[in-house]
């Protein structure tokens, strides 16, 4: 078994510090496998990152940009994982903190229901994306046999 010191020196020469290295750098993977019976304990999931490691880094109060850099992904990808509930960050628990707009939903001029996009979607069976489209100018300019309208309440 050869020493890991030269490998660590190479990594430090490339990144300035082992801490700054990509978690999936081939040399780091090789070192981890040496100390874990040939198995890398940090495995990329179907998302492309190790969720446990990512969560541990987020819990350590690092900035999201630094965590993303260490995981070898872009910050917007990390934000997607947080918003979609794969990871938690600070007070963010996987749900949007934005105020949800409320609408009145009309079909052919007749009132149907009021609520947020998701509430109206549940009630009517129309997808939330379709409801958003009904608010667009493109939809309003076209002629339809069945006409939907969403009116912002407040």
mmCIF file of the C-alpha atoms, coordinates in Angstrom:
data_MODEL
# 
_entry.id   MODEL 
# 
loop_
_atom_site.group_PDB 
_atom_site.id 
_atom_site.type_symbol 
_atom_site.label_atom_id 
_atom_site.label_alt_id 
_atom_site.label_comp_id 
_atom_site.label_asym_id 
_atom_site.label_entity_id 
_atom_site.label_seq_id 
_atom_site.pdbx_PDB_ins_code 
_atom_site.Cartn_x 
_atom_site.Cartn_y 
_atom_site.Cartn_z 
_atom_site.occupancy 
_atom_site.B_iso_or_equiv 
_atom_site.pdbx_formal_charge 
_atom_site.auth_seq_id 
_atom_site.auth_comp_id 
_atom_site.auth_asym_id 
_atom_site.auth_atom_id 
_atom_site.pdbx_PDB_model_num 
ATOM 1   C CA . UNK A 1 1   ? 0.000   0.000  0.000   1.00 0.00 ? 1   UNK A CA 1 
ATOM 2   C CA . UNK A 1 2   ? 1.432   3.341  -1.038  1.00 0.00 ? 2   UNK A CA 1 
ATOM 3   C CA . UNK A 1 3   ? 1.193   6.458  1.048   1.00 0.00 ? 3   UNK A CA 1 
ATOM 4   C CA . UNK A 1 4   ? -1.673  8.884  0.525   1.00 0.00 ? 4   UNK A CA 1 
ATOM 5   C CA . UNK A 1 5   ? 0.581   11.883 1.276   1.00 0.00 ? 5   UNK A CA 1 
ATOM 6   C CA . UNK A 1 6   ? 1.628   12.431 -2.374  1.00 0.00 ? 6   UNK A CA 1 
ATOM 7   C CA . UNK A 1 7   ? -2.030  12.178 -3.473  1.00 0.00 ? 7   UNK A CA 1 
ATOM 8   C CA . UNK A 1 8   ? -3.079  14.737 -0.854  1.00 0.00 ? 8   UNK A CA 1 
ATOM 9   C CA . UNK A 1 9   ? -0.229  17.032 -1.970  1.00 0.00 ? 9   UNK A CA 1 
ATOM 10  C CA . UNK A 1 10  ? -1.472  16.808 -5.571  1.00 0.00 ? 10  UNK A CA 1 
ATOM 11  C CA . UNK A 1 11  ? -5.007  17.685 -4.501  1.00 0.00 ? 11  UNK A CA 1 
ATOM 12  C CA . UNK A 1 12  ? -3.754  20.631 -2.434  1.00 0.00 ? 12  UNK A CA 1 
ATOM 13  C CA . UNK A 1 13  ? -1.665  21.824 -5.390  1.00 0.00 ? 13  UNK A CA 1 
ATOM 14  C CA . UNK A 1 14  ? -4.758  21.761 -7.613  1.00 0.00 ? 14  UNK A CA 1 
ATOM 15  C CA . UNK A 1 15  ? -7.337  23.173 -5.190  1.00 0.00 ? 15  UNK A CA 1 
ATOM 16  C CA . UNK A 1 16  ? -5.299  25.015 -2.562  1.00 0.00 ? 16  UNK A CA 1 
ATOM 17  C CA . UNK A 1 17  ? -6.745  22.764 0.145   1.00 0.00 ? 17  UNK A CA 1 
ATOM 18  C CA . UNK A 1 18  ? -8.407  19.369 0.365   1.00 0.00 ? 18  UNK A CA 1 
ATOM 19  C CA . UNK A 1 19  ? -11.478 21.189 1.734   1.00 0.00 ? 19  UNK A CA 1 
ATOM 20  C CA . UNK A 1 20  ? -11.850 23.024 -1.587  1.00 0.00 ? 20  UNK A CA 1 
ATOM 21  C CA . UNK A 1 21  ? -11.626 19.866 -3.695  1.00 0.00 ? 21  UNK A CA 1 
ATOM 22  C CA . UNK A 1 22  ? -14.629 18.420 -5.496  1.00 0.00 ? 22  UNK A CA 1 
ATOM 23  C CA . UNK A 1 23  ? -16.067 15.585 -3.366  1.00 0.00 ? 23  UNK A CA 1 
ATOM 24  C CA . UNK A 1 24  ? -15.976 13.294 -6.388  1.00 0.00 ? 24  UNK A CA 1 
ATOM 25  C CA . UNK A 1 25  ? -12.413 14.074 -7.481  1.00 0.00 ? 25  UNK A CA 1 
ATOM 26  C CA . UNK A 1 26  ? -10.953 10.716 -8.566  1.00 0.00 ? 26  UNK A CA 1 
ATOM 27  C CA . UNK A 1 27  ? -8.067  11.029 -6.115  1.00 0.00 ? 27  UNK A CA 1 
ATOM 28  C CA . UNK A 1 28  ? -10.372 11.703 -3.142  1.00 0.00 ? 28  UNK A CA 1 
ATOM 29  C CA . UNK A 1 29  ? -12.570 8.783  -4.148  1.00 0.00 ? 29  UNK A CA 1 
ATOM 30  C CA . UNK A 1 30  ? -9.460  6.585  -4.270  1.00 0.00 ? 30  UNK A CA 1 
ATOM 31  C CA . UNK A 1 31  ? -8.430  7.682  -0.754  1.00 0.00 ? 31  UNK A CA 1 
ATOM 32  C CA . UNK A 1 32  ? -11.929 7.087  0.664   1.00 0.00 ? 32  UNK A CA 1 
ATOM 33  C CA . UNK A 1 33  ? -12.013 3.622  -0.891  1.00 0.00 ? 33  UNK A CA 1 
ATOM 34  C CA . UNK A 1 34  ? -8.644  2.769  0.679   1.00 0.00 ? 34  UNK A CA 1 
ATOM 35  C CA . UNK A 1 35  ? -9.956  3.422  4.166   1.00 0.00 ? 35  UNK A CA 1 
ATOM 36  C CA . UNK A 1 36  ? -13.381 1.829  3.630   1.00 0.00 ? 36  UNK A CA 1 
ATOM 37  C CA . UNK A 1 37  ? -12.564 -1.658 2.311   1.00 0.00 ? 37  UNK A CA 1 
ATOM 38  C CA . UNK A 1 38  ? -12.807 -0.669 -1.359  1.00 0.00 ? 38  UNK A CA 1 
ATOM 39  C CA . UNK A 1 39  ? -16.180 1.045  -1.023  1.00 0.00 ? 39  UNK A CA 1 
ATOM 40  C CA . UNK A 1 40  ? -16.691 4.787  -1.380  1.00 0.00 ? 40  UNK A CA 1 
ATOM 41  C CA . UNK A 1 41  ? -19.002 5.812  1.499   1.00 0.00 ? 41  UNK A CA 1 
ATOM 42  C CA . UNK A 1 42  ? -20.003 8.951  -0.428  1.00 0.00 ? 42  UNK A CA 1 
ATOM 43  C CA . UNK A 1 43  ? -22.086 7.782  -3.347  1.00 0.00 ? 43  UNK A CA 1 
ATOM 44  C CA . UNK A 1 44  ? -23.866 9.960  -5.869  1.00 0.00 ? 44  UNK A CA 1 
ATOM 45  C CA . UNK A 1 45  ? -27.598 9.381  -5.744  1.00 0.00 ? 45  UNK A CA 1 
ATOM 46  C CA . UNK A 1 46  ? -29.890 9.561  -8.761  1.00 0.00 ? 46  UNK A CA 1 
ATOM 47  C CA . UNK A 1 47  ? -29.858 13.314 -8.123  1.00 0.00 ? 47  UNK A CA 1 
ATOM 48  C CA . UNK A 1 48  ? -26.134 13.443 -8.794  1.00 0.00 ? 48  UNK A CA 1 
ATOM 49  C CA . UNK A 1 49  ? -25.068 14.184 -5.218  1.00 0.00 ? 49  UNK A CA 1 
ATOM 50  C CA . UNK A 1 50  ? -24.878 12.368 -1.898  1.00 0.00 ? 50  UNK A CA 1 
ATOM 51  C CA . UNK A 1 51  ? -27.886 13.732 -0.035  1.00 0.00 ? 51  UNK A CA 1 
ATOM 52  C CA . UNK A 1 52  ? -26.512 12.877 3.431   1.00 0.00 ? 52  UNK A CA 1 
ATOM 53  C CA . UNK A 1 53  ? -23.247 14.694 2.775   1.00 0.00 ? 53  UNK A CA 1 
ATOM 54  C CA . UNK A 1 54  ? -25.075 17.658 1.249   1.00 0.00 ? 54  UNK A CA 1 
ATOM 55  C CA . UNK A 1 55  ? -27.371 17.903 4.277   1.00 0.00 ? 55  UNK A CA 1 
ATOM 56  C CA . UNK A 1 56  ? -24.424 17.654 6.663   1.00 0.00 ? 56  UNK A CA 1 
ATOM 57  C CA . UNK A 1 57  ? -22.671 20.497 4.827   1.00 0.00 ? 57  UNK A CA 1 
ATOM 58  C CA . UNK A 1 58  ? -25.820 22.647 4.911   1.00 0.00 ? 58  UNK A CA 1 
ATOM 59  C CA . UNK A 1 59  ? -26.239 21.964 8.642   1.00 0.00 ? 59  UNK A CA 1 
ATOM 60  C CA . UNK A 1 60  ? -22.664 23.103 9.274   1.00 0.00 ? 60  UNK A CA 1 
ATOM 61  C CA . UNK A 1 61  ? -23.783 26.708 8.563   1.00 0.00 ? 61  UNK A CA 1 
ATOM 62  C CA . UNK A 1 62  ? -21.752 27.004 5.354   1.00 0.00 ? 62  UNK A CA 1 
ATOM 63  C CA . UNK A 1 63  ? -23.119 29.261 2.667   1.00 0.00 ? 63  UNK A CA 1 
ATOM 64  C CA . UNK A 1 64  ? -25.124 27.592 -0.075  1.00 0.00 ? 64  UNK A CA 1 
ATOM 65  C CA . UNK A 1 65  ? -22.642 28.755 -2.715  1.00 0.00 ? 65  UNK A CA 1 
ATOM 66  C CA . UNK A 1 66  ? -19.769 27.102 -0.827  1.00 0.00 ? 66  UNK A CA 1 
ATOM 67  C CA . UNK A 1 67  ? -21.761 23.879 -0.334  1.00 0.00 ? 67  UNK A CA 1 
ATOM 68  C CA . UNK A 1 68  ? -22.675 23.793 -4.021  1.00 0.00 ? 68  UNK A CA 1 
ATOM 69  C CA . UNK A 1 69  ? -19.042 24.342 -4.966  1.00 0.00 ? 69  UNK A CA 1 
ATOM 70  C CA . UNK A 1 70  ? -17.927 21.480 -2.703  1.00 0.00 ? 70  UNK A CA 1 
ATOM 71  C CA . UNK A 1 71  ? -20.584 19.174 -4.155  1.00 0.00 ? 71  UNK A CA 1 
ATOM 72  C CA . UNK A 1 72  ? -19.550 20.083 -7.696  1.00 0.00 ? 72  UNK A CA 1 
ATOM 73  C CA . UNK A 1 73  ? -22.950 21.527 -8.658  1.00 0.00 ? 73  UNK A CA 1 
ATOM 74  C CA . UNK A 1 74  ? -24.360 24.970 -9.332  1.00 0.00 ? 74  UNK A CA 1 
ATOM 75  C CA . UNK A 1 75  ? -26.070 26.915 -6.539  1.00 0.00 ? 75  UNK A CA 1 
ATOM 76  C CA . UNK A 1 76  ? -29.383 26.961 -8.417  1.00 0.00 ? 76  UNK A CA 1 
ATOM 77  C CA . UNK A 1 77  ? -29.320 23.133 -8.478  1.00 0.00 ? 77  UNK A CA 1 
ATOM 78  C CA . UNK A 1 78  ? -28.806 23.078 -4.720  1.00 0.00 ? 78  UNK A CA 1 
ATOM 79  C CA . UNK A 1 79  ? -31.732 25.486 -4.329  1.00 0.00 ? 79  UNK A CA 1 
ATOM 80  C CA . UNK A 1 80  ? -33.905 23.137 -6.429  1.00 0.00 ? 80  UNK A CA 1 
ATOM 81  C CA . UNK A 1 81  ? -33.038 20.245 -4.089  1.00 0.00 ? 81  UNK A CA 1 
ATOM 82  C CA . UNK A 1 82  ? -34.028 22.411 -1.113  1.00 0.00 ? 82  UNK A CA 1 
ATOM 83  C CA . UNK A 1 83  ? -37.278 23.629 -2.666  1.00 0.00 ? 83  UNK A CA 1 
ATOM 84  C CA . UNK A 1 84  ? -38.227 20.109 -3.782  1.00 0.00 ? 84  UNK A CA 1 
ATOM 85  C CA . UNK A 1 85  ? -37.735 18.795 -0.247  1.00 0.00 ? 85  UNK A CA 1 
ATOM 86  C CA . UNK A 1 86  ? -34.628 16.638 -0.725  1.00 0.00 ? 86  UNK A CA 1 
ATOM 87  C CA . UNK A 1 87  ? -32.631 18.928 1.594   1.00 0.00 ? 87  UNK A CA 1 
ATOM 88  C CA . UNK A 1 88  ? -33.386 21.466 4.313   1.00 0.00 ? 88  UNK A CA 1 
ATOM 89  C CA . UNK A 1 89  ? -31.597 24.759 4.834   1.00 0.00 ? 89  UNK A CA 1 
ATOM 90  C CA . UNK A 1 90  ? -32.070 27.059 7.810   1.00 0.00 ? 90  UNK A CA 1 
ATOM 91  C CA . UNK A 1 91  ? -35.756 27.741 8.249   1.00 0.00 ? 91  UNK A CA 1 
ATOM 92  C CA . UNK A 1 92  ? -36.534 26.486 4.734   1.00 0.00 ? 92  UNK A CA 1 
ATOM 93  C CA . UNK A 1 93  ? -38.188 23.088 4.918   1.00 0.00 ? 93  UNK A CA 1 
ATOM 94  C CA . UNK A 1 94  ? -38.809 22.310 1.264   1.00 0.00 ? 94  UNK A CA 1 
ATOM 95  C CA . UNK A 1 95  ? -41.764 24.603 0.702   1.00 0.00 ? 95  UNK A CA 1 
ATOM 96  C CA . UNK A 1 96  ? -41.810 27.966 -0.943  1.00 0.00 ? 96  UNK A CA 1 
ATOM 97  C CA . UNK A 1 97  ? -41.878 30.836 1.536   1.00 0.00 ? 97  UNK A CA 1 
ATOM 98  C CA . UNK A 1 98  ? -43.437 33.168 -1.041  1.00 0.00 ? 98  UNK A CA 1 
ATOM 99  C CA . UNK A 1 99  ? -46.937 34.465 -0.293  1.00 0.00 ? 99  UNK A CA 1 
ATOM 100 C CA . UNK A 1 100 ? -49.420 32.442 -2.313  1.00 0.00 ? 100 UNK A CA 1 
ATOM 101 C CA . UNK A 1 101 ? -51.710 34.530 -4.494  1.00 0.00 ? 101 UNK A CA 1 
ATOM 102 C CA . UNK A 1 102 ? -55.422 33.812 -4.358  1.00 0.00 ? 102 UNK A CA 1 
ATOM 103 C CA . UNK A 1 103 ? -57.698 33.828 -7.391  1.00 0.00 ? 103 UNK A CA 1 
ATOM 104 C CA . UNK A 1 104 ? -61.329 33.497 -8.367  1.00 0.00 ? 104 UNK A CA 1 
ATOM 105 C CA . UNK A 1 105 ? -61.772 30.924 -11.134 1.00 0.00 ? 105 UNK A CA 1 
ATOM 106 C CA . UNK A 1 106 ? -64.456 31.414 -13.803 1.00 0.00 ? 106 UNK A CA 1 
ATOM 107 C CA . UNK A 1 107 ? -65.599 29.055 -16.558 1.00 0.00 ? 107 UNK A CA 1 
ATOM 108 C CA . UNK A 1 108 ? -67.501 30.745 -19.418 1.00 0.00 ? 108 UNK A CA 1 
ATOM 109 C CA . UNK A 1 109 ? -68.177 33.725 -17.151 1.00 0.00 ? 109 UNK A CA 1 
ATOM 110 C CA . UNK A 1 110 ? -69.626 31.626 -14.306 1.00 0.00 ? 110 UNK A CA 1 
ATOM 111 C CA . UNK A 1 111 ? -67.874 31.606 -10.931 1.00 0.00 ? 111 UNK A CA 1 
ATOM 112 C CA . UNK A 1 112 ? -66.523 28.139 -10.048 1.00 0.00 ? 112 UNK A CA 1 
ATOM 113 C CA . UNK A 1 113 ? -64.167 28.379 -7.059  1.00 0.00 ? 113 UNK A CA 1 
ATOM 114 C CA . UNK A 1 114 ? -61.572 30.587 -5.392  1.00 0.00 ? 114 UNK A CA 1 
ATOM 115 C CA . UNK A 1 115 ? -58.176 29.720 -3.930  1.00 0.00 ? 115 UNK A CA 1 
ATOM 116 C CA . UNK A 1 116 ? -54.499 29.329 -4.790  1.00 0.00 ? 116 UNK A CA 1 
ATOM 117 C CA . UNK A 1 117 ? -53.349 27.593 -7.963  1.00 0.00 ? 117 UNK A CA 1 
ATOM 118 C CA . UNK A 1 118 ? -52.949 24.292 -6.107  1.00 0.00 ? 118 UNK A CA 1 
ATOM 119 C CA . UNK A 1 119 ? -56.359 24.552 -4.397  1.00 0.00 ? 119 UNK A CA 1 
ATOM 120 C CA . UNK A 1 120 ? -58.144 25.358 -7.650  1.00 0.00 ? 120 UNK A CA 1 
ATOM 121 C CA . UNK A 1 121 ? -56.236 22.559 -9.359  1.00 0.00 ? 121 UNK A CA 1 
ATOM 122 C CA . UNK A 1 122 ? -57.396 20.040 -6.732  1.00 0.00 ? 122 UNK A CA 1 
ATOM 123 C CA . UNK A 1 123 ? -61.013 21.155 -7.029  1.00 0.00 ? 123 UNK A CA 1 
ATOM 124 C CA . UNK A 1 124 ? -61.263 21.374 -10.819 1.00 0.00 ? 124 UNK A CA 1 
ATOM 125 C CA . UNK A 1 125 ? -58.796 18.698 -11.915 1.00 0.00 ? 125 UNK A CA 1 
ATOM 126 C CA . UNK A 1 126 ? -57.008 21.240 -14.150 1.00 0.00 ? 126 UNK A CA 1 
ATOM 127 C CA . UNK A 1 127 ? -53.230 21.294 -13.686 1.00 0.00 ? 127 UNK A CA 1 
ATOM 128 C CA . UNK A 1 128 ? -51.636 24.268 -11.930 1.00 0.00 ? 128 UNK A CA 1 
ATOM 129 C CA . UNK A 1 129 ? -49.523 24.947 -15.038 1.00 0.00 ? 129 UNK A CA 1 
ATOM 130 C CA . UNK A 1 130 ? -52.673 25.186 -17.171 1.00 0.00 ? 130 UNK A CA 1 
ATOM 131 C CA . UNK A 1 131 ? -54.180 27.589 -14.640 1.00 0.00 ? 131 UNK A CA 1 
ATOM 132 C CA . UNK A 1 132 ? -51.083 29.780 -14.898 1.00 0.00 ? 132 UNK A CA 1 
ATOM 133 C CA . UNK A 1 133 ? -51.412 29.697 -18.681 1.00 0.00 ? 133 UNK A CA 1 
ATOM 134 C CA . UNK A 1 134 ? -55.023 30.906 -18.413 1.00 0.00 ? 134 UNK A CA 1 
ATOM 135 C CA . UNK A 1 135 ? -53.696 34.107 -16.816 1.00 0.00 ? 135 UNK A CA 1 
ATOM 136 C CA . UNK A 1 136 ? -51.312 34.794 -19.713 1.00 0.00 ? 136 UNK A CA 1 
ATOM 137 C CA . UNK A 1 137 ? -51.957 37.376 -22.436 1.00 0.00 ? 137 UNK A CA 1 
ATOM 138 C CA . UNK A 1 138 ? -51.394 34.680 -25.047 1.00 0.00 ? 138 UNK A CA 1 
ATOM 139 C CA . UNK A 1 139 ? -54.386 32.702 -23.746 1.00 0.00 ? 139 UNK A CA 1 
ATOM 140 C CA . UNK A 1 140 ? -56.573 35.805 -23.440 1.00 0.00 ? 140 UNK A CA 1 
ATOM 141 C CA . UNK A 1 141 ? -55.934 36.785 -27.080 1.00 0.00 ? 141 UNK A CA 1 
ATOM 142 C CA . UNK A 1 142 ? -57.114 33.445 -28.471 1.00 0.00 ? 142 UNK A CA 1 
ATOM 143 C CA . UNK A 1 143 ? -60.723 32.420 -29.007 1.00 0.00 ? 143 UNK A CA 1 
ATOM 144 C CA . UNK A 1 144 ? -61.891 29.323 -27.112 1.00 0.00 ? 144 UNK A CA 1 
ATOM 145 C CA . UNK A 1 145 ? -65.108 27.316 -27.013 1.00 0.00 ? 145 UNK A CA 1 
ATOM 146 C CA . UNK A 1 146 ? -64.700 27.017 -23.239 1.00 0.00 ? 146 UNK A CA 1 
ATOM 147 C CA . UNK A 1 147 ? -63.230 30.167 -21.753 1.00 0.00 ? 147 UNK A CA 1 
ATOM 148 C CA . UNK A 1 148 ? -61.437 30.153 -18.384 1.00 0.00 ? 148 UNK A CA 1 
ATOM 149 C CA . UNK A 1 149 ? -60.485 33.224 -16.386 1.00 0.00 ? 149 UNK A CA 1 
ATOM 150 C CA . UNK A 1 150 ? -58.534 33.652 -13.176 1.00 0.00 ? 150 UNK A CA 1 
ATOM 151 C CA . UNK A 1 151 ? -59.008 36.940 -11.355 1.00 0.00 ? 151 UNK A CA 1 
ATOM 152 C CA . UNK A 1 152 ? -56.455 37.918 -8.703  1.00 0.00 ? 152 UNK A CA 1 
ATOM 153 C CA . UNK A 1 153 ? -58.175 38.527 -5.344  1.00 0.00 ? 153 UNK A CA 1 
ATOM 154 C CA . UNK A 1 154 ? -55.391 39.872 -3.136  1.00 0.00 ? 154 UNK A CA 1 
# 
